[in-house]
mmCIF file of N, CA and C in Angstrom:
data_model
loop_
_atom_site.group_PDB
_atom_site.id
_atom_site.type_symbol
_atom_site.label_atom_id
_atom_site.label_comp_id
_atom_site.label_asym_id
_atom_site.label_seq_id
_atom_site.Cartn_x
_atom_site.Cartn_y
_atom_site.Cartn_z
ATOM 1 N N MET A 8 -32.121 62.021 -4.504
ATOM 2 C CA MET A 8 -32.004 61.573 -3.134
ATOM 3 C C MET A 8 -32.926 62.405 -2.231
ATOM 4 N N ILE A 9 -32.798 63.754 -2.258
ATOM 5 C CA ILE A 9 -33.691 64.594 -1.459
ATOM 6 C C ILE A 9 -35.042 64.650 -2.154
ATOM 7 N N GLU A 10 -36.089 64.375 -1.410
ATOM 8 C CA GLU A 10 -37.434 64.445 -1.985
ATOM 9 C C GLU A 10 -37.906 65.898 -1.987
ATOM 10 N N ARG A 11 -38.351 66.335 -3.142
ATOM 11 C CA ARG A 11 -38.801 67.723 -3.287
ATOM 12 C C ARG A 11 -39.963 68.033 -2.343
ATOM 13 N N GLY A 12 -39.966 69.248 -1.823
ATOM 14 C CA GLY A 12 -41.083 69.716 -1.014
ATOM 15 C C GLY A 12 -41.157 69.112 0.374
ATOM 16 N N THR A 13 -40.046 68.563 0.883
ATOM 17 C CA THR A 13 -40.111 67.906 2.197
ATOM 18 C C THR A 13 -39.390 68.674 3.301
ATOM 19 N N LEU A 14 -38.928 69.883 3.033
ATOM 20 C CA LEU A 14 -38.264 70.682 4.062
ATOM 21 C C LEU A 14 -39.338 71.285 4.973
ATOM 22 N N VAL A 15 -39.321 70.857 6.239
ATOM 23 C CA VAL A 15 -40.355 71.264 7.193
ATOM 24 C C VAL A 15 -39.702 71.672 8.501
ATOM 25 N N ARG A 16 -40.198 72.778 9.066
ATOM 26 C CA ARG A 16 -39.788 73.196 10.410
ATOM 27 C C ARG A 16 -40.873 72.764 11.388
ATOM 28 N N ASP A 17 -40.433 72.200 12.505
ATOM 29 C CA ASP A 17 -41.346 71.820 13.587
ATOM 30 C C ASP A 17 -40.708 72.333 14.869
ATOM 31 N N GLY A 18 -41.120 73.504 15.306
ATOM 32 C CA GLY A 18 -40.482 74.146 16.458
ATOM 33 C C GLY A 18 -39.078 74.596 16.070
ATOM 34 N N ASP A 19 -38.082 74.142 16.822
ATOM 35 C CA ASP A 19 -36.693 74.513 16.520
ATOM 36 C C ASP A 19 -35.964 73.422 15.742
ATOM 37 N N ARG A 20 -36.723 72.490 15.173
ATOM 38 C CA ARG A 20 -36.158 71.377 14.401
ATOM 39 C C ARG A 20 -36.610 71.490 12.947
ATOM 40 N N VAL A 21 -35.778 70.960 12.043
ATOM 41 C CA VAL A 21 -36.119 70.874 10.626
ATOM 42 C C VAL A 21 -35.950 69.434 10.177
ATOM 43 N N ARG A 22 -36.680 69.075 9.124
ATOM 44 C CA ARG A 22 -36.561 67.715 8.599
ATOM 45 C C ARG A 22 -36.733 67.715 7.092
ATOM 46 N N ILE A 23 -36.158 66.684 6.490
ATOM 47 C CA ILE A 23 -36.345 66.408 5.067
ATOM 48 C C ILE A 23 -36.476 64.898 4.899
ATOM 49 N N SER A 24 -37.049 64.512 3.788
ATOM 50 C CA SER A 24 -37.136 63.096 3.425
ATOM 51 C C SER A 24 -36.140 62.826 2.312
ATOM 52 N N ILE A 25 -35.504 61.657 2.398
ATOM 53 C CA ILE A 25 -34.547 61.270 1.364
ATOM 54 C C ILE A 25 -34.860 59.854 0.890
ATOM 55 N N ARG A 26 -34.451 59.574 -0.339
ATOM 56 C CA ARG A 26 -34.592 58.234 -0.914
ATOM 57 C C ARG A 26 -33.209 57.623 -1.077
ATOM 58 N N MET A 27 -33.163 56.336 -0.993
ATOM 59 C CA MET A 27 -31.903 55.607 -1.072
ATOM 60 C C MET A 27 -31.303 55.684 -2.473
ATOM 61 N N PRO A 28 -30.018 56.027 -2.555
ATOM 62 C CA PRO A 28 -29.356 56.069 -3.863
ATOM 63 C C PRO A 28 -28.683 54.738 -4.210
ATOM 64 N N TRP A 29 -29.354 53.641 -3.943
ATOM 65 C CA TRP A 29 -28.835 52.309 -4.220
ATOM 66 C C TRP A 29 -29.991 51.435 -4.628
ATOM 67 N N TYR A 30 -29.731 50.303 -5.227
ATOM 68 C CA TYR A 30 -30.808 49.496 -5.807
ATOM 69 C C TYR A 30 -31.256 48.323 -4.941
ATOM 70 N N ARG A 31 -30.622 48.138 -3.778
ATOM 71 C CA ARG A 31 -30.996 47.049 -2.874
ATOM 72 C C ARG A 31 -31.105 47.575 -1.457
ATOM 73 N N ALA A 32 -31.946 46.922 -0.645
ATOM 74 C CA ALA A 32 -32.088 47.305 0.758
ATOM 75 C C ALA A 32 -30.740 47.213 1.468
ATOM 76 N N LEU A 33 -30.542 48.088 2.433
ATOM 77 C CA LEU A 33 -29.307 48.104 3.218
ATOM 78 C C LEU A 33 -29.656 48.216 4.698
ATOM 79 N N PRO A 34 -28.865 47.584 5.562
ATOM 80 C CA PRO A 34 -29.104 47.759 6.995
ATOM 81 C C PRO A 34 -28.768 49.190 7.411
ATOM 82 N N PHE A 35 -29.388 49.665 8.483
ATOM 83 C CA PHE A 35 -29.098 51.016 8.992
ATOM 84 C C PHE A 35 -27.604 51.190 9.234
ATOM 85 N N SER A 36 -26.916 50.117 9.596
ATOM 86 C CA SER A 36 -25.479 50.193 9.873
ATOM 87 C C SER A 36 -24.669 50.591 8.639
ATOM 88 N N SER A 37 -25.279 50.555 7.470
ATOM 89 C CA SER A 37 -24.588 50.943 6.238
ATOM 90 C C SER A 37 -24.483 52.458 6.080
ATOM 91 N N VAL A 38 -25.243 53.212 6.871
ATOM 92 C CA VAL A 38 -25.176 54.670 6.779
ATOM 93 C C VAL A 38 -23.868 55.118 7.424
ATOM 94 N N ALA A 39 -22.963 55.639 6.598
ATOM 95 C CA ALA A 39 -21.623 56.007 7.054
ATOM 96 C C ALA A 39 -21.536 57.452 7.519
ATOM 97 N N GLY A 40 -22.545 58.249 7.235
ATOM 98 C CA GLY A 40 -22.538 59.637 7.674
ATOM 99 C C GLY A 40 -23.484 60.491 6.866
ATOM 100 N N VAL A 41 -23.933 61.567 7.489
ATOM 101 C CA VAL A 41 -24.821 62.533 6.845
ATOM 102 C C VAL A 41 -24.299 63.927 7.164
ATOM 103 N N THR A 42 -24.184 64.740 6.130
ATOM 104 C CA THR A 42 -23.867 66.159 6.286
ATOM 105 C C THR A 42 -24.967 66.923 5.589
ATOM 106 N N TRP A 43 -25.561 67.898 6.300
ATOM 107 C CA TRP A 43 -26.728 68.592 5.783
ATOM 108 C C TRP A 43 -26.549 70.088 6.005
ATOM 109 N N THR A 44 -26.774 70.867 4.965
ATOM 110 C CA THR A 44 -26.757 72.322 5.098
ATOM 111 C C THR A 44 -28.019 72.909 4.488
ATOM 112 N N ILE A 45 -28.405 74.073 5.023
ATOM 113 C CA ILE A 45 -29.504 74.850 4.457
ATOM 114 C C ILE A 45 -28.950 76.249 4.227
ATOM 115 N N ASP A 46 -28.968 76.686 2.985
ATOM 116 C CA ASP A 46 -28.376 77.975 2.600
ATOM 117 C C ASP A 46 -26.925 78.081 3.073
ATOM 118 N N GLY A 47 -26.220 76.963 3.047
ATOM 119 C CA GLY A 47 -24.814 76.929 3.428
ATOM 120 C C GLY A 47 -24.563 76.813 4.918
ATOM 121 N N ALA A 48 -25.599 76.959 5.740
ATOM 122 C CA ALA A 48 -25.459 76.835 7.199
ATOM 123 C C ALA A 48 -25.667 75.378 7.604
ATOM 124 N N PRO A 49 -24.730 74.812 8.358
ATOM 125 C CA PRO A 49 -24.872 73.394 8.712
ATOM 126 C C PRO A 49 -25.987 73.135 9.719
ATOM 127 N N VAL A 50 -26.679 72.029 9.500
ATOM 128 C CA VAL A 50 -27.563 71.489 10.523
ATOM 129 C C VAL A 50 -26.627 70.682 11.423
ATOM 130 N N PRO A 51 -26.545 71.005 12.724
ATOM 131 C CA PRO A 51 -25.532 70.380 13.583
ATOM 132 C C PRO A 51 -25.577 68.851 13.550
ATOM 133 N N ALA A 52 -24.440 68.253 13.244
ATOM 134 C CA ALA A 52 -24.345 66.797 13.105
ATOM 135 C C ALA A 52 -24.773 66.068 14.374
ATOM 136 N N ASP A 53 -24.446 66.630 15.534
ATOM 137 C CA ASP A 53 -24.787 65.949 16.789
ATOM 138 C C ASP A 53 -26.275 66.026 17.118
ATOM 139 N N SER A 54 -27.050 66.787 16.328
ATOM 140 C CA SER A 54 -28.489 66.882 16.564
ATOM 141 C C SER A 54 -29.293 66.002 15.612
ATOM 142 N N LEU A 55 -28.619 65.344 14.659
ATOM 143 C CA LEU A 55 -29.332 64.604 13.608
ATOM 144 C C LEU A 55 -29.939 63.307 14.123
ATOM 145 N N THR A 56 -31.175 63.083 13.700
ATOM 146 C CA THR A 56 -31.844 61.803 13.941
ATOM 147 C C THR A 56 -32.263 61.228 12.592
ATOM 148 N N TRP A 57 -32.445 59.924 12.576
ATOM 149 C CA TRP A 57 -32.788 59.156 11.376
ATOM 150 C C TRP A 57 -34.061 58.385 11.681
ATOM 151 N N THR A 58 -35.076 58.560 10.859
ATOM 152 C CA THR A 58 -36.328 57.826 11.028
ATOM 153 C C THR A 58 -36.613 57.069 9.746
ATOM 154 N N CYS A 59 -36.824 55.774 9.896
ATOM 155 C CA CYS A 59 -37.122 54.932 8.742
ATOM 156 C C CYS A 59 -37.832 53.683 9.234
ATOM 157 N N ASP A 60 -38.805 53.238 8.480
ATOM 158 C CA ASP A 60 -39.533 52.010 8.787
ATOM 159 C C ASP A 60 -40.072 52.012 10.220
ATOM 160 N N GLY A 61 -40.529 53.192 10.681
ATOM 161 C CA GLY A 61 -41.156 53.302 11.997
ATOM 162 C C GLY A 61 -40.197 53.405 13.167
ATOM 163 N N THR A 62 -38.896 53.513 12.905
ATOM 164 C CA THR A 62 -37.899 53.595 13.974
ATOM 165 C C THR A 62 -37.124 54.896 13.864
ATOM 166 N N SER A 63 -36.999 55.618 14.984
ATOM 167 C CA SER A 63 -36.200 56.845 15.044
ATOM 168 C C SER A 63 -35.004 56.609 15.950
ATOM 169 N N LEU A 64 -33.819 57.027 15.459
ATOM 170 C CA LEU A 64 -32.577 56.858 16.212
ATOM 171 C C LEU A 64 -31.679 58.066 15.996
ATOM 172 N N PRO A 65 -30.850 58.390 17.008
ATOM 173 C CA PRO A 65 -29.797 59.372 16.750
ATOM 174 C C PRO A 65 -28.875 58.820 15.666
ATOM 175 N N LEU A 66 -28.380 59.688 14.815
ATOM 176 C CA LEU A 66 -27.537 59.250 13.704
ATOM 177 C C LEU A 66 -26.358 58.400 14.188
ATOM 178 N N GLY A 67 -25.782 58.752 15.314
ATOM 179 C CA GLY A 67 -24.637 58.022 15.843
ATOM 180 C C GLY A 67 -24.934 56.595 16.259
ATOM 181 N N ASP A 68 -26.199 56.259 16.429
ATOM 182 C CA ASP A 68 -26.576 54.900 16.841
ATOM 183 C C ASP A 68 -26.774 53.944 15.671
ATOM 184 N N LEU A 69 -26.738 54.446 14.441
ATOM 185 C CA LEU A 69 -27.026 53.589 13.292
ATOM 186 C C LEU A 69 -25.960 52.526 13.055
ATOM 187 N N ALA A 70 -24.706 52.822 13.368
ATOM 188 C CA ALA A 70 -23.599 51.903 13.069
ATOM 189 C C ALA A 70 -23.783 50.524 13.706
ATOM 190 N N GLU A 71 -24.515 50.448 14.794
ATOM 191 C CA GLU A 71 -24.713 49.174 15.497
ATOM 192 C C GLU A 71 -25.999 48.458 15.106
ATOM 193 N N ARG A 72 -26.780 49.045 14.204
ATOM 194 C CA ARG A 72 -28.098 48.482 13.907
ATOM 195 C C ARG A 72 -28.112 47.680 12.611
ATOM 196 N N TYR A 73 -27.583 46.462 12.712
ATOM 197 C CA TYR A 73 -27.610 45.511 11.596
ATOM 198 C C TYR A 73 -28.989 44.865 11.459
ATOM 199 N N ASP A 74 -29.806 45.004 12.492
ATOM 200 C CA ASP A 74 -31.114 44.353 12.544
ATOM 201 C C ASP A 74 -32.236 45.185 11.923
ATOM 202 N N LEU A 75 -31.963 46.444 11.580
ATOM 203 C CA LEU A 75 -32.969 47.319 10.983
ATOM 204 C C LEU A 75 -32.555 47.652 9.551
ATOM 205 N N TRP A 76 -33.541 47.739 8.660
ATOM 206 C CA TRP A 76 -33.232 47.867 7.232
ATOM 207 C C TRP A 76 -33.902 49.078 6.609
ATOM 208 N N TRP A 77 -33.165 49.706 5.683
ATOM 209 C CA TRP A 77 -33.683 50.782 4.836
ATOM 210 C C TRP A 77 -34.010 50.130 3.503
ATOM 211 N N TYR A 78 -35.299 50.051 3.202
ATOM 212 C CA TYR A 78 -35.745 49.400 1.979
ATOM 213 C C TYR A 78 -35.812 50.409 0.828
ATOM 214 N N VAL A 79 -35.589 49.929 -0.350
ATOM 215 C CA VAL A 79 -35.476 50.770 -1.545
ATOM 216 C C VAL A 79 -36.693 51.674 -1.742
ATOM 217 N N LEU A 80 -37.870 51.192 -1.476
ATOM 218 C CA LEU A 80 -39.076 51.979 -1.709
ATOM 219 C C LEU A 80 -39.441 52.891 -0.544
ATOM 220 N N ASP A 81 -38.691 52.830 0.552
ATOM 221 C CA ASP A 81 -38.993 53.643 1.730
ATOM 222 C C ASP A 81 -38.170 54.921 1.767
ATOM 223 N N SER A 82 -38.787 55.974 2.224
ATOM 224 C CA SER A 82 -38.066 57.211 2.486
ATOM 225 C C SER A 82 -37.508 57.158 3.904
ATOM 226 N N ALA A 83 -36.390 57.818 4.090
ATOM 227 C CA ALA A 83 -35.849 58.043 5.434
ATOM 228 C C ALA A 83 -36.033 59.526 5.717
ATOM 229 N N VAL A 84 -36.307 59.854 6.971
ATOM 230 C CA VAL A 84 -36.451 61.246 7.377
ATOM 231 C C VAL A 84 -35.238 61.601 8.222
ATOM 232 N N VAL A 85 -34.540 62.659 7.815
ATOM 233 C CA VAL A 85 -33.410 63.173 8.569
ATOM 234 C C VAL A 85 -33.891 64.460 9.232
ATOM 235 N N GLU A 86 -33.669 64.557 10.546
ATOM 236 C CA GLU A 86 -34.138 65.708 11.306
ATOM 237 C C GLU A 86 -33.004 66.234 12.166
ATOM 238 N N GLY A 87 -32.981 67.550 12.364
ATOM 239 C CA GLY A 87 -31.951 68.145 13.206
ATOM 240 C C GLY A 87 -32.331 69.547 13.637
ATOM 241 N N ASP A 88 -31.460 70.160 14.450
ATOM 242 C CA ASP A 88 -31.686 71.520 14.929
ATOM 243 C C ASP A 88 -31.599 72.495 13.760
ATOM 244 N N ALA A 89 -32.565 73.402 13.684
ATOM 245 C CA ALA A 89 -32.618 74.364 12.589
ATOM 246 C C ALA A 89 -31.503 75.395 12.720
ATOM 247 N N PRO A 90 -30.798 75.674 11.627
ATOM 248 C CA PRO A 90 -29.846 76.793 11.648
ATOM 249 C C PRO A 90 -30.602 78.105 11.887
ATOM 250 N N ALA A 91 -29.926 79.087 12.442
ATOM 251 C CA ALA A 91 -30.544 80.387 12.713
ATOM 252 C C ALA A 91 -30.887 81.099 11.411
ATOM 253 N N GLY A 92 -31.954 81.883 11.456
ATOM 254 C CA GLY A 92 -32.275 82.774 10.348
ATOM 255 C C GLY A 92 -33.071 82.177 9.211
ATOM 256 N N LEU A 93 -33.644 80.998 9.385
ATOM 257 C CA LEU A 93 -34.445 80.420 8.300
ATOM 258 C C LEU A 93 -35.814 81.081 8.261
ATOM 259 N N ALA A 94 -36.216 81.525 7.094
ATOM 260 C CA ALA A 94 -37.503 82.185 6.929
ATOM 261 C C ALA A 94 -38.525 81.180 6.413
ATOM 262 N N ASP A 95 -39.615 81.039 7.147
ATOM 263 C CA ASP A 95 -40.693 80.139 6.737
ATOM 264 C C ASP A 95 -41.294 80.607 5.421
ATOM 265 N N GLY A 96 -41.637 79.645 4.572
ATOM 266 C CA GLY A 96 -42.291 79.937 3.309
ATOM 267 C C GLY A 96 -41.356 80.391 2.202
ATOM 268 N N GLU A 97 -40.150 80.776 2.530
ATOM 269 C CA GLU A 97 -39.197 81.216 1.515
ATOM 270 C C GLU A 97 -38.415 80.031 0.978
ATOM 271 N N GLU A 98 -37.848 80.207 -0.216
ATOM 272 C CA GLU A 98 -37.056 79.161 -0.850
ATOM 273 C C GLU A 98 -35.655 79.121 -0.233
ATOM 274 N N HIS A 99 -35.203 77.924 0.074
ATOM 275 C CA HIS A 99 -33.886 77.716 0.661
ATOM 276 C C HIS A 99 -33.149 76.650 -0.140
ATOM 277 N N GLU A 100 -31.818 76.744 -0.179
ATOM 278 C CA GLU A 100 -30.994 75.745 -0.859
ATOM 279 C C GLU A 100 -30.648 74.652 0.156
ATOM 280 N N VAL A 101 -31.146 73.461 -0.091
ATOM 281 C CA VAL A 101 -30.940 72.317 0.798
ATOM 282 C C VAL A 101 -29.893 71.415 0.150
ATOM 283 N N GLU A 102 -28.838 71.102 0.892
ATOM 284 C CA GLU A 102 -27.782 70.231 0.383
ATOM 285 C C GLU A 102 -27.536 69.118 1.397
ATOM 286 N N LEU A 103 -27.439 67.901 0.885
ATOM 287 C CA LEU A 103 -27.208 66.753 1.754
ATOM 288 C C LEU A 103 -26.158 65.846 1.129
ATOM 289 N N SER A 104 -25.224 65.413 1.959
ATOM 290 C CA SER A 104 -24.242 64.400 1.552
ATOM 291 C C SER A 104 -24.500 63.170 2.400
ATOM 292 N N LEU A 105 -24.481 62.025 1.757
ATOM 293 C CA LEU A 105 -24.764 60.759 2.428
ATOM 294 C C LEU A 105 -23.669 59.763 2.096
ATOM 295 N N GLY A 106 -23.048 59.223 3.125
ATOM 296 C CA GLY A 106 -22.084 58.140 2.942
ATOM 297 C C GLY A 106 -22.776 56.821 3.198
ATOM 298 N N LEU A 107 -22.565 55.854 2.323
ATOM 299 C CA LEU A 107 -23.159 54.522 2.471
ATOM 300 C C LEU A 107 -22.107 53.451 2.261
ATOM 301 N N TYR A 108 -22.052 52.513 3.187
ATOM 302 C CA TYR A 108 -21.252 51.307 2.983
ATOM 303 C C TYR A 108 -22.126 50.280 2.284
ATOM 304 N N ILE A 109 -21.550 49.580 1.317
ATOM 305 C CA ILE A 109 -22.254 48.494 0.646
ATOM 306 C C ILE A 109 -21.606 47.209 1.170
ATOM 307 N N PRO A 110 -22.204 46.606 2.199
ATOM 308 C CA PRO A 110 -21.515 45.569 2.966
ATOM 309 C C PRO A 110 -21.176 44.293 2.204
ATOM 310 N N TYR A 111 -21.843 44.032 1.113
ATOM 311 C CA TYR A 111 -21.593 42.794 0.370
ATOM 312 C C TYR A 111 -20.662 43.008 -0.821
ATOM 313 N N ILE A 112 -20.072 44.201 -0.943
ATOM 314 C CA ILE A 112 -19.091 44.454 -2.005
ATOM 315 C C ILE A 112 -17.781 44.885 -1.351
ATOM 316 N N THR A 113 -16.777 44.056 -1.504
ATOM 317 C CA THR A 113 -15.471 44.401 -0.944
ATOM 318 C C THR A 113 -14.490 44.657 -2.081
ATOM 319 N N THR A 114 -13.571 45.556 -1.808
ATOM 320 C CA THR A 114 -12.548 45.920 -2.784
ATOM 321 C C THR A 114 -11.182 45.715 -2.124
ATOM 322 N N ALA A 115 -10.139 46.013 -2.827
ATOM 323 C CA ALA A 115 -8.797 45.933 -2.258
ATOM 324 C C ALA A 115 -8.623 46.909 -1.099
ATOM 325 N N HIS A 116 -9.493 47.900 -1.006
ATOM 326 C CA HIS A 116 -9.428 48.911 0.052
ATOM 327 C C HIS A 116 -10.417 48.650 1.176
ATOM 328 N N GLY A 117 -11.151 47.559 1.112
ATOM 329 C CA GLY A 117 -12.154 47.238 2.126
ATOM 330 C C GLY A 117 -13.552 47.291 1.546
ATOM 331 N N VAL A 118 -14.523 47.455 2.424
ATOM 332 C CA VAL A 118 -15.929 47.498 2.016
ATOM 333 C C VAL A 118 -16.167 48.752 1.176
ATOM 334 N N LEU A 119 -16.919 48.579 0.088
ATOM 335 C CA LEU A 119 -17.225 49.702 -0.793
ATOM 336 C C LEU A 119 -17.988 50.769 -0.029
ATOM 337 N N ARG A 120 -17.521 52.020 -0.163
ATOM 338 C CA ARG A 120 -18.204 53.163 0.443
ATOM 339 C C ARG A 120 -18.555 54.150 -0.652
ATOM 340 N N LEU A 121 -19.844 54.479 -0.726
ATOM 341 C CA LEU A 121 -20.330 55.474 -1.675
ATOM 342 C C LEU A 121 -20.490 56.807 -0.964
ATOM 343 N N GLU A 122 -20.212 57.875 -1.666
ATOM 344 C CA GLU A 122 -20.464 59.227 -1.169
ATOM 345 C C GLU A 122 -21.396 59.895 -2.172
ATOM 346 N N GLU A 123 -22.620 60.108 -1.778
ATOM 347 C CA GLU A 123 -23.615 60.716 -2.654
ATOM 348 C C GLU A 123 -23.949 62.113 -2.154
ATOM 349 N N ARG A 124 -24.225 63.030 -3.083
ATOM 350 C CA ARG A 124 -24.555 64.403 -2.740
ATOM 351 C C ARG A 124 -25.732 64.848 -3.588
ATOM 352 N N ASP A 125 -26.615 65.616 -2.970
ATOM 353 C CA ASP A 125 -27.754 66.168 -3.692
ATOM 354 C C ASP A 125 -28.031 67.562 -3.145
ATOM 355 N N ALA A 126 -28.527 68.433 -3.999
ATOM 356 C CA ALA A 126 -28.911 69.785 -3.593
ATOM 357 C C ALA A 126 -30.164 70.173 -4.352
ATOM 358 N N LYS A 127 -31.091 70.809 -3.639
ATOM 359 C CA LYS A 127 -32.341 71.240 -4.252
ATOM 360 C C LYS A 127 -32.814 72.523 -3.584
ATOM 361 N N PRO A 128 -33.360 73.450 -4.343
ATOM 362 C CA PRO A 128 -34.044 74.579 -3.737
ATOM 363 C C PRO A 128 -35.468 74.149 -3.370
ATOM 364 N N MET A 129 -35.913 74.569 -2.191
ATOM 365 C CA MET A 129 -37.283 74.256 -1.802
ATOM 366 C C MET A 129 -37.756 75.198 -0.712
ATOM 367 N N PRO A 130 -39.077 75.427 -0.646
ATOM 368 C CA PRO A 130 -39.614 76.300 0.402
ATOM 369 C C PRO A 130 -39.611 75.586 1.749
ATOM 370 N N LEU A 131 -39.512 76.376 2.805
ATOM 371 C CA LEU A 131 -39.579 75.846 4.166
ATOM 372 C C LEU A 131 -41.025 75.918 4.637
ATOM 373 N N ALA A 132 -41.635 74.766 4.841
ATOM 374 C CA ALA A 132 -43.004 74.691 5.341
ATOM 375 C C ALA A 132 -42.953 74.599 6.869
ATOM 376 N N VAL A 133 -44.060 74.885 7.501
ATOM 377 C CA VAL A 133 -44.174 74.796 8.956
ATOM 378 C C VAL A 133 -45.130 73.660 9.274
ATOM 379 N N ALA A 134 -44.706 72.771 10.193
ATOM 380 C CA ALA A 134 -45.554 71.647 10.592
ATOM 381 C C ALA A 134 -46.831 72.183 11.246
ATOM 382 N N SER A 135 -47.926 71.537 10.953
ATOM 383 C CA SER A 135 -49.198 71.974 11.528
ATOM 384 C C SER A 135 -49.548 71.221 12.773
#
């Protein structure tokens, strides 16, 4: 899910690229939540933005966007406020949890919701 080598600091913000852990395109409204930590320190949830297919939105705005789609071959960029104490160029443990609703699969409990988690060590690059 997390693309290797994509942890980048740009000022006081950090970003990573992720790939969809599903086999079919999903509307942005299918994103049920993102939790992201670097070296165990959370990237504040209220600072997260989602960029995909040329559109950037605050994470909280995705639930209403049935008109925008995350395609299987496209990466999404998740960006947020950098936790304190990150050292540029050093290796950091990046962990991301992603909740996804699969709107066309319903169960006895409602719409299928997947919870995916990935963690990777990677260096922190600085945007040029």
